[in-house]
């Protein structure tokens, strides 16, 4: 009889690695340090969207001492497919997607996850924005058009930092370029979606 206790994963941290990424190891340890303050059992899943030799090399080195899963897609399919591949592999009750580069300050991550107590999905809104004037204007226009097509108030659809429950993943299929519209799809399915203002990373 095996008396070993299996620790169930509570939080699946998913990081799609596309064309833009920072130092993977540095980013991983920053994210990990912040997530550990939650006191939850967690797993890290990195999905490489196509051939990413530099990122794969860093992740393989990390795997020597760290528990993380690496998924490599045969070619570039886009972020939605990269996320879906990780969703299928994830075992947590809660999901956290983070970019492979710093969009928000890492110490804001616990606030995102904790906000799931009163919602099904929490979107990070970088505020105040530090982007160039052109980027801010483009972002405002895109989010304005998005709000016109739905009754969901979204101000930062371009931010990849999001927390949500497993139920959301089980109800919604992502494909193509639909990752930006993931919150809208969740809202239309009846899930409670909220925004949370967080500090934008100085590296973004």
PDB file of C-alpha atoms in Angstrom:
ATOM      1  CA  UNK A   1       0.000   0.000   0.000  1.00  0.00           C
ATOM      2  CA  UNK A   2       1.380   3.376  -0.982  1.00  0.00           C
ATOM      3  CA  UNK A   3       0.986   5.973   1.767  1.00  0.00           C
ATOM      4  CA  UNK A   4       2.644   8.735  -0.226  1.00  0.00           C
ATOM      5  CA  UNK A   5       0.535  11.854  -0.433  1.00  0.00           C
ATOM      6  CA  UNK A   6       0.073  13.335  -3.870  1.00  0.00           C
ATOM      7  CA  UNK A   7      -0.054  17.128  -3.795  1.00  0.00           C
ATOM      8  CA  UNK A   8      -2.685  18.370  -6.216  1.00  0.00           C
ATOM      9  CA  UNK A   9      -1.695  21.337  -8.328  1.00  0.00           C
ATOM     10  CA  UNK A  10      -3.756  24.406  -7.482  1.00  0.00           C
ATOM     11  CA  UNK A  11      -2.311  26.936  -9.938  1.00  0.00           C
ATOM     12  CA  UNK A  12      -1.070  26.350 -13.486  1.00  0.00           C
ATOM     13  CA  UNK A  13       1.232  29.139 -14.656  1.00  0.00           C
ATOM     14  CA  UNK A  14       1.310  29.241 -18.452  1.00  0.00           C
ATOM     15  CA  UNK A  15       3.853  31.204 -20.469  1.00  0.00           C
ATOM     16  CA  UNK A  16       3.683  31.147 -24.283  1.00  0.00           C
ATOM     17  CA  UNK A  17       7.035  31.941 -25.862  1.00  0.00           C
ATOM     18  CA  UNK A  18       6.584  33.625 -29.220  1.00  0.00           C
ATOM     19  CA  UNK A  19       8.913  35.938 -31.143  1.00  0.00           C
ATOM     20  CA  UNK A  20       9.385  38.352 -28.236  1.00  0.00           C
ATOM     21  CA  UNK A  21      10.858  37.174 -24.948  1.00  0.00           C
ATOM     22  CA  UNK A  22      13.202  38.369 -22.227  1.00  0.00           C
ATOM     23  CA  UNK A  23      15.833  36.314 -20.410  1.00  0.00           C
ATOM     24  CA  UNK A  24      13.774  33.197 -19.668  1.00  0.00           C
ATOM     25  CA  UNK A  25      15.630  32.197 -16.498  1.00  0.00           C
ATOM     26  CA  UNK A  26      15.532  35.709 -15.028  1.00  0.00           C
ATOM     27  CA  UNK A  27      11.830  36.013 -15.832  1.00  0.00           C
ATOM     28  CA  UNK A  28      11.069  32.570 -14.396  1.00  0.00           C
ATOM     29  CA  UNK A  29      12.677  33.300 -11.037  1.00  0.00           C
ATOM     30  CA  UNK A  30      10.924  36.679 -10.764  1.00  0.00           C
ATOM     31  CA  UNK A  31       7.558  35.093 -11.486  1.00  0.00           C
ATOM     32  CA  UNK A  32       8.269  32.147  -9.186  1.00  0.00           C
ATOM     33  CA  UNK A  33       9.267  34.358  -6.255  1.00  0.00           C
ATOM     34  CA  UNK A  34       6.002  36.272  -6.513  1.00  0.00           C
ATOM     35  CA  UNK A  35       3.809  33.195  -6.990  1.00  0.00           C
ATOM     36  CA  UNK A  36       5.282  31.454  -3.959  1.00  0.00           C
ATOM     37  CA  UNK A  37       3.869  34.197  -1.712  1.00  0.00           C
ATOM     38  CA  UNK A  38       0.390  32.863  -2.536  1.00  0.00           C
ATOM     39  CA  UNK A  39       1.060  29.657  -0.618  1.00  0.00           C
ATOM     40  CA  UNK A  40      -0.479  27.563  -3.404  1.00  0.00           C
ATOM     41  CA  UNK A  41       0.899  24.476  -5.099  1.00  0.00           C
ATOM     42  CA  UNK A  42       1.795  25.425  -8.647  1.00  0.00           C
ATOM     43  CA  UNK A  43       3.272  24.278 -11.934  1.00  0.00           C
ATOM     44  CA  UNK A  44       4.993  26.184 -14.751  1.00  0.00           C
ATOM     45  CA  UNK A  45       4.262  25.345 -18.381  1.00  0.00           C
ATOM     46  CA  UNK A  46       6.207  27.017 -21.190  1.00  0.00           C
ATOM     47  CA  UNK A  47       4.947  26.625 -24.753  1.00  0.00           C
ATOM     48  CA  UNK A  48       7.425  27.405 -27.519  1.00  0.00           C
ATOM     49  CA  UNK A  49       5.578  28.600 -30.605  1.00  0.00           C
ATOM     50  CA  UNK A  50       7.732  26.998 -33.272  1.00  0.00           C
ATOM     51  CA  UNK A  51      11.518  26.763 -33.213  1.00  0.00           C
ATOM     52  CA  UNK A  52      12.926  28.904 -30.419  1.00  0.00           C
ATOM     53  CA  UNK A  53      16.457  27.487 -29.922  1.00  0.00           C
ATOM     54  CA  UNK A  54      17.638  30.213 -27.552  1.00  0.00           C
ATOM     55  CA  UNK A  55      14.580  29.924 -25.313  1.00  0.00           C
ATOM     56  CA  UNK A  56      14.688  26.122 -25.438  1.00  0.00           C
ATOM     57  CA  UNK A  57      18.320  26.143 -24.349  1.00  0.00           C
ATOM     58  CA  UNK A  58      17.535  28.319 -21.314  1.00  0.00           C
ATOM     59  CA  UNK A  59      14.498  26.245 -20.361  1.00  0.00           C
ATOM     60  CA  UNK A  60      16.404  22.977 -20.664  1.00  0.00           C
ATOM     61  CA  UNK A  61      19.037  24.327 -18.266  1.00  0.00           C
ATOM     62  CA  UNK A  62      16.323  25.426 -15.857  1.00  0.00           C
ATOM     63  CA  UNK A  63      14.783  21.955 -15.915  1.00  0.00           C
ATOM     64  CA  UNK A  64      17.892  20.515 -14.269  1.00  0.00           C
ATOM     65  CA  UNK A  65      16.965  22.099 -10.926  1.00  0.00           C
ATOM     66  CA  UNK A  66      13.424  23.367 -11.466  1.00  0.00           C
ATOM     67  CA  UNK A  67      10.128  21.586 -12.066  1.00  0.00           C
ATOM     68  CA  UNK A  68       8.652  22.933 -15.255  1.00  0.00           C
ATOM     69  CA  UNK A  69       7.057  21.574 -18.409  1.00  0.00           C
ATOM     70  CA  UNK A  70       8.224  22.506 -21.900  1.00  0.00           C
ATOM     71  CA  UNK A  71       5.923  22.135 -24.901  1.00  0.00           C
ATOM     72  CA  UNK A  72       7.396  22.735 -28.352  1.00  0.00           C
ATOM     73  CA  UNK A  73       5.072  23.299 -31.309  1.00  0.00           C
ATOM     74  CA  UNK A  74       6.242  21.973 -34.683  1.00  0.00           C
ATOM     75  CA  UNK A  75       5.890  25.408 -36.281  1.00  0.00           C
ATOM     76  CA  UNK A  76       4.558  28.866 -35.496  1.00  0.00           C
ATOM     77  CA  UNK A  77       0.807  28.623 -34.961  1.00  0.00           C
ATOM     78  CA  UNK A  78       0.263  31.791 -32.949  1.00  0.00           C
ATOM     79  CA  UNK A  79      -0.363  32.584 -29.305  1.00  0.00           C
ATOM     80  CA  UNK A  80      -3.887  31.146 -29.171  1.00  0.00           C
ATOM     81  CA  UNK A  81      -2.656  27.690 -30.222  1.00  0.00           C
ATOM     82  CA  UNK A  82       0.305  27.940 -27.853  1.00  0.00           C
ATOM     83  CA  UNK A  83      -2.069  28.686 -24.985  1.00  0.00           C
ATOM     84  CA  UNK A  84      -4.452  25.874 -25.944  1.00  0.00           C
ATOM     85  CA  UNK A  85      -1.610  23.348 -25.984  1.00  0.00           C
ATOM     86  CA  UNK A  86      -0.689  24.365 -22.446  1.00  0.00           C
ATOM     87  CA  UNK A  87      -4.318  24.335 -21.288  1.00  0.00           C
ATOM     88  CA  UNK A  88      -4.585  20.707 -22.386  1.00  0.00           C
ATOM     89  CA  UNK A  89      -1.501  19.814 -20.372  1.00  0.00           C
ATOM     90  CA  UNK A  90      -2.291  21.865 -17.247  1.00  0.00           C
ATOM     91  CA  UNK A  91      -3.625  20.180 -14.107  1.00  0.00           C
ATOM     92  CA  UNK A  92      -4.471  23.165 -11.893  1.00  0.00           C
ATOM     93  CA  UNK A  93      -7.880  24.365 -10.757  1.00  0.00           C
ATOM     94  CA  UNK A  94      -6.776  27.909 -11.474  1.00  0.00           C
ATOM     95  CA  UNK A  95      -4.848  29.235 -14.457  1.00  0.00           C
ATOM     96  CA  UNK A  96      -2.495  32.187 -14.803  1.00  0.00           C
ATOM     97  CA  UNK A  97      -1.187  33.292 -18.185  1.00  0.00           C
ATOM     98  CA  UNK A  98       1.876  35.517 -18.268  1.00  0.00           C
ATOM     99  CA  UNK A  99       3.912  36.878 -21.188  1.00  0.00           C
ATOM    100  CA  UNK A 100       7.490  35.771 -21.842  1.00  0.00           C
ATOM    101  CA  UNK A 101       8.505  39.377 -21.246  1.00  0.00           C
ATOM    102  CA  UNK A 102       7.614  41.735 -18.432  1.00  0.00           C
ATOM    103  CA  UNK A 103       4.368  43.620 -18.980  1.00  0.00           C
ATOM    104  CA  UNK A 104       3.498  44.069 -15.316  1.00  0.00           C
ATOM    105  CA  UNK A 105       5.546  44.197 -12.139  1.00  0.00           C
ATOM    106  CA  UNK A 106       5.917  40.639 -10.848  1.00  0.00           C
ATOM    107  CA  UNK A 107       4.796  41.547  -7.326  1.00  0.00           C
ATOM    108  CA  UNK A 108       1.333  42.361  -8.724  1.00  0.00           C
ATOM    109  CA  UNK A 109       0.719  38.708  -9.656  1.00  0.00           C
ATOM    110  CA  UNK A 110      -0.691  37.622  -6.247  1.00  0.00           C
ATOM    111  CA  UNK A 111      -3.368  40.326  -6.506  1.00  0.00           C
ATOM    112  CA  UNK A 112      -4.494  38.936  -9.844  1.00  0.00           C
ATOM    113  CA  UNK A 113      -4.854  35.391  -8.542  1.00  0.00           C
ATOM    114  CA  UNK A 114      -6.465  36.451  -5.245  1.00  0.00           C
ATOM    115  CA  UNK A 115      -9.126  38.406  -7.154  1.00  0.00           C
ATOM    116  CA  UNK A 116     -10.514  35.095  -8.461  1.00  0.00           C
ATOM    117  CA  UNK A 117     -12.326  34.836  -5.136  1.00  0.00           C
ATOM    118  CA  UNK A 118     -14.949  37.194  -6.589  1.00  0.00           C
ATOM    119  CA  UNK A 119     -14.730  36.435 -10.314  1.00  0.00           C
ATOM    120  CA  UNK A 120     -14.068  33.768 -12.950  1.00  0.00           C
ATOM    121  CA  UNK A 121     -11.482  35.779 -14.878  1.00  0.00           C
ATOM    122  CA  UNK A 122      -9.279  38.695 -13.883  1.00  0.00           C
ATOM    123  CA  UNK A 123      -7.606  40.887 -16.484  1.00  0.00           C
ATOM    124  CA  UNK A 124      -4.554  42.969 -15.687  1.00  0.00           C
ATOM    125  CA  UNK A 125      -4.863  46.591 -16.751  1.00  0.00           C
ATOM    126  CA  UNK A 126      -1.512  48.359 -16.886  1.00  0.00           C
ATOM    127  CA  UNK A 127      -2.066  51.736 -15.251  1.00  0.00           C
ATOM    128  CA  UNK A 128      -0.723  54.297 -15.569  1.00  0.00           C
ATOM    129  CA  UNK A 129       0.650  53.493 -19.016  1.00  0.00           C
ATOM    130  CA  UNK A 130       4.275  54.278 -19.815  1.00  0.00           C
ATOM    131  CA  UNK A 131       4.094  53.549 -23.564  1.00  0.00           C
ATOM    132  CA  UNK A 132       4.883  55.965 -26.344  1.00  0.00           C
ATOM    133  CA  UNK A 133       2.100  58.325 -27.406  1.00  0.00           C
ATOM    134  CA  UNK A 134       1.534  56.331 -30.608  1.00  0.00           C
ATOM    135  CA  UNK A 135       1.186  53.046 -28.697  1.00  0.00           C
ATOM    136  CA  UNK A 136      -1.227  54.611 -26.241  1.00  0.00           C
ATOM    137  CA  UNK A 137      -3.392  55.998 -29.057  1.00  0.00           C
ATOM    138  CA  UNK A 138      -3.445  52.645 -30.860  1.00  0.00           C
ATOM    139  CA  UNK A 139      -4.326  50.853 -27.628  1.00  0.00           C
ATOM    140  CA  UNK A 140      -7.136  53.272 -26.823  1.00  0.00           C
ATOM    141  CA  UNK A 141      -8.614  52.909 -30.300  1.00  0.00           C
ATOM    142  CA  UNK A 142      -8.500  49.107 -30.242  1.00  0.00           C
ATOM    143  CA  UNK A 143     -10.063  48.872 -26.782  1.00  0.00           C
ATOM    144  CA  UNK A 144     -12.699  51.469 -27.699  1.00  0.00           C
ATOM    145  CA  UNK A 145     -13.728  49.437 -30.751  1.00  0.00           C
ATOM    146  CA  UNK A 146     -13.764  46.309 -28.611  1.00  0.00           C
ATOM    147  CA  UNK A 147     -16.078  47.932 -26.084  1.00  0.00           C
ATOM    148  CA  UNK A 148     -18.430  48.971 -28.909  1.00  0.00           C
ATOM    149  CA  UNK A 149     -18.946  45.323 -29.844  1.00  0.00           C
ATOM    150  CA  UNK A 150     -19.616  44.079 -26.322  1.00  0.00           C
ATOM    151  CA  UNK A 151     -20.975  45.310 -23.009  1.00  0.00           C
ATOM    152  CA  UNK A 152     -17.746  44.244 -21.305  1.00  0.00           C
ATOM    153  CA  UNK A 153     -15.555  47.139 -20.151  1.00  0.00           C
ATOM    154  CA  UNK A 154     -12.016  46.369 -21.338  1.00  0.00           C
ATOM    155  CA  UNK A 155      -9.229  48.936 -21.301  1.00  0.00           C
ATOM    156  CA  UNK A 156      -6.124  46.800 -21.888  1.00  0.00           C
ATOM    157  CA  UNK A 157      -6.910  43.808 -24.120  1.00  0.00           C
ATOM    158  CA  UNK A 158      -3.257  43.702 -25.151  1.00  0.00           C
ATOM    159  CA  UNK A 159      -2.071  42.688 -21.686  1.00  0.00           C
ATOM    160  CA  UNK A 160      -1.402  38.936 -21.488  1.00  0.00           C
ATOM    161  CA  UNK A 161      -1.434  38.713 -17.685  1.00  0.00           C
ATOM    162  CA  UNK A 162      -4.737  37.044 -16.815  1.00  0.00           C
ATOM    163  CA  UNK A 163      -6.015  34.716 -14.120  1.00  0.00           C
ATOM    164  CA  UNK A 164      -9.053  32.472 -14.538  1.00  0.00           C
ATOM    165  CA  UNK A 165     -10.671  29.267 -13.355  1.00  0.00           C
ATOM    166  CA  UNK A 166     -10.524  25.859 -15.007  1.00  0.00           C
ATOM    167  CA  UNK A 167     -14.226  26.160 -15.868  1.00  0.00           C
ATOM    168  CA  UNK A 168     -13.414  28.971 -18.298  1.00  0.00           C
ATOM    169  CA  UNK A 169     -10.856  26.831 -20.131  1.00  0.00           C
ATOM    170  CA  UNK A 170     -13.239  23.892 -20.342  1.00  0.00           C
ATOM    171  CA  UNK A 171     -15.954  26.036 -21.940  1.00  0.00           C
ATOM    172  CA  UNK A 172     -13.963  28.036 -24.504  1.00  0.00           C
ATOM    173  CA  UNK A 173     -11.837  26.929 -27.456  1.00  0.00           C
ATOM    174  CA  UNK A 174      -9.042  29.251 -28.561  1.00  0.00           C
ATOM    175  CA  UNK A 175      -7.716  29.253 -32.107  1.00  0.00           C
ATOM    176  CA  UNK A 176      -6.301  31.635 -34.704  1.00  0.00           C
ATOM    177  CA  UNK A 177      -5.738  35.077 -33.181  1.00  0.00           C
ATOM    178  CA  UNK A 178      -8.580  34.842 -30.687  1.00  0.00           C
ATOM    179  CA  UNK A 179      -6.394  35.112 -27.587  1.00  0.00           C
ATOM    180  CA  UNK A 180      -7.058  38.865 -27.494  1.00  0.00           C
ATOM    181  CA  UNK A 181     -10.797  38.180 -27.451  1.00  0.00           C
ATOM    182  CA  UNK A 182     -10.597  35.473 -24.789  1.00  0.00           C
ATOM    183  CA  UNK A 183     -12.158  37.731 -22.103  1.00  0.00           C
ATOM    184  CA  UNK A 184     -15.016  38.704 -24.433  1.00  0.00           C
ATOM    185  CA  UNK A 185     -15.718  35.044 -25.206  1.00  0.00           C
ATOM    186  CA  UNK A 186     -15.701  34.223 -21.490  1.00  0.00           C
ATOM    187  CA  UNK A 187     -18.071  37.097 -20.757  1.00  0.00           C
ATOM    188  CA  UNK A 188     -20.488  35.952 -23.466  1.00  0.00           C
ATOM    189  CA  UNK A 189     -20.482  32.481 -21.942  1.00  0.00           C
ATOM    190  CA  UNK A 190     -21.746  33.975 -18.704  1.00  0.00           C
ATOM    191  CA  UNK A 191     -18.501  34.078 -16.742  1.00  0.00           C
ATOM    192  CA  UNK A 192     -17.801  37.010 -14.453  1.00  0.00           C
ATOM    193  CA  UNK A 193     -14.872  38.965 -15.917  1.00  0.00           C
ATOM    194  CA  UNK A 194     -13.247  41.905 -14.123  1.00  0.00           C
ATOM    195  CA  UNK A 195     -10.281  44.209 -14.653  1.00  0.00           C
ATOM    196  CA  UNK A 196      -7.642  44.961 -12.047  1.00  0.00           C
ATOM    197  CA  UNK A 197      -5.332  47.960 -12.290  1.00  0.00           C
ATOM    198  CA  UNK A 198      -1.713  46.901 -11.837  1.00  0.00           C
ATOM    199  CA  UNK A 199       1.648  48.599 -12.161  1.00  0.00           C
ATOM    200  CA  UNK A 200       3.168  48.382 -15.616  1.00  0.00           C
ATOM    201  CA  UNK A 201       6.718  47.021 -15.694  1.00  0.00           C
ATOM    202  CA  UNK A 202       9.435  49.537 -16.432  1.00  0.00           C
ATOM    203  CA  UNK A 203      10.802  46.961 -18.906  1.00  0.00           C
ATOM    204  CA  UNK A 204       7.575  46.803 -20.958  1.00  0.00           C
TER     205      UNK A 204
END
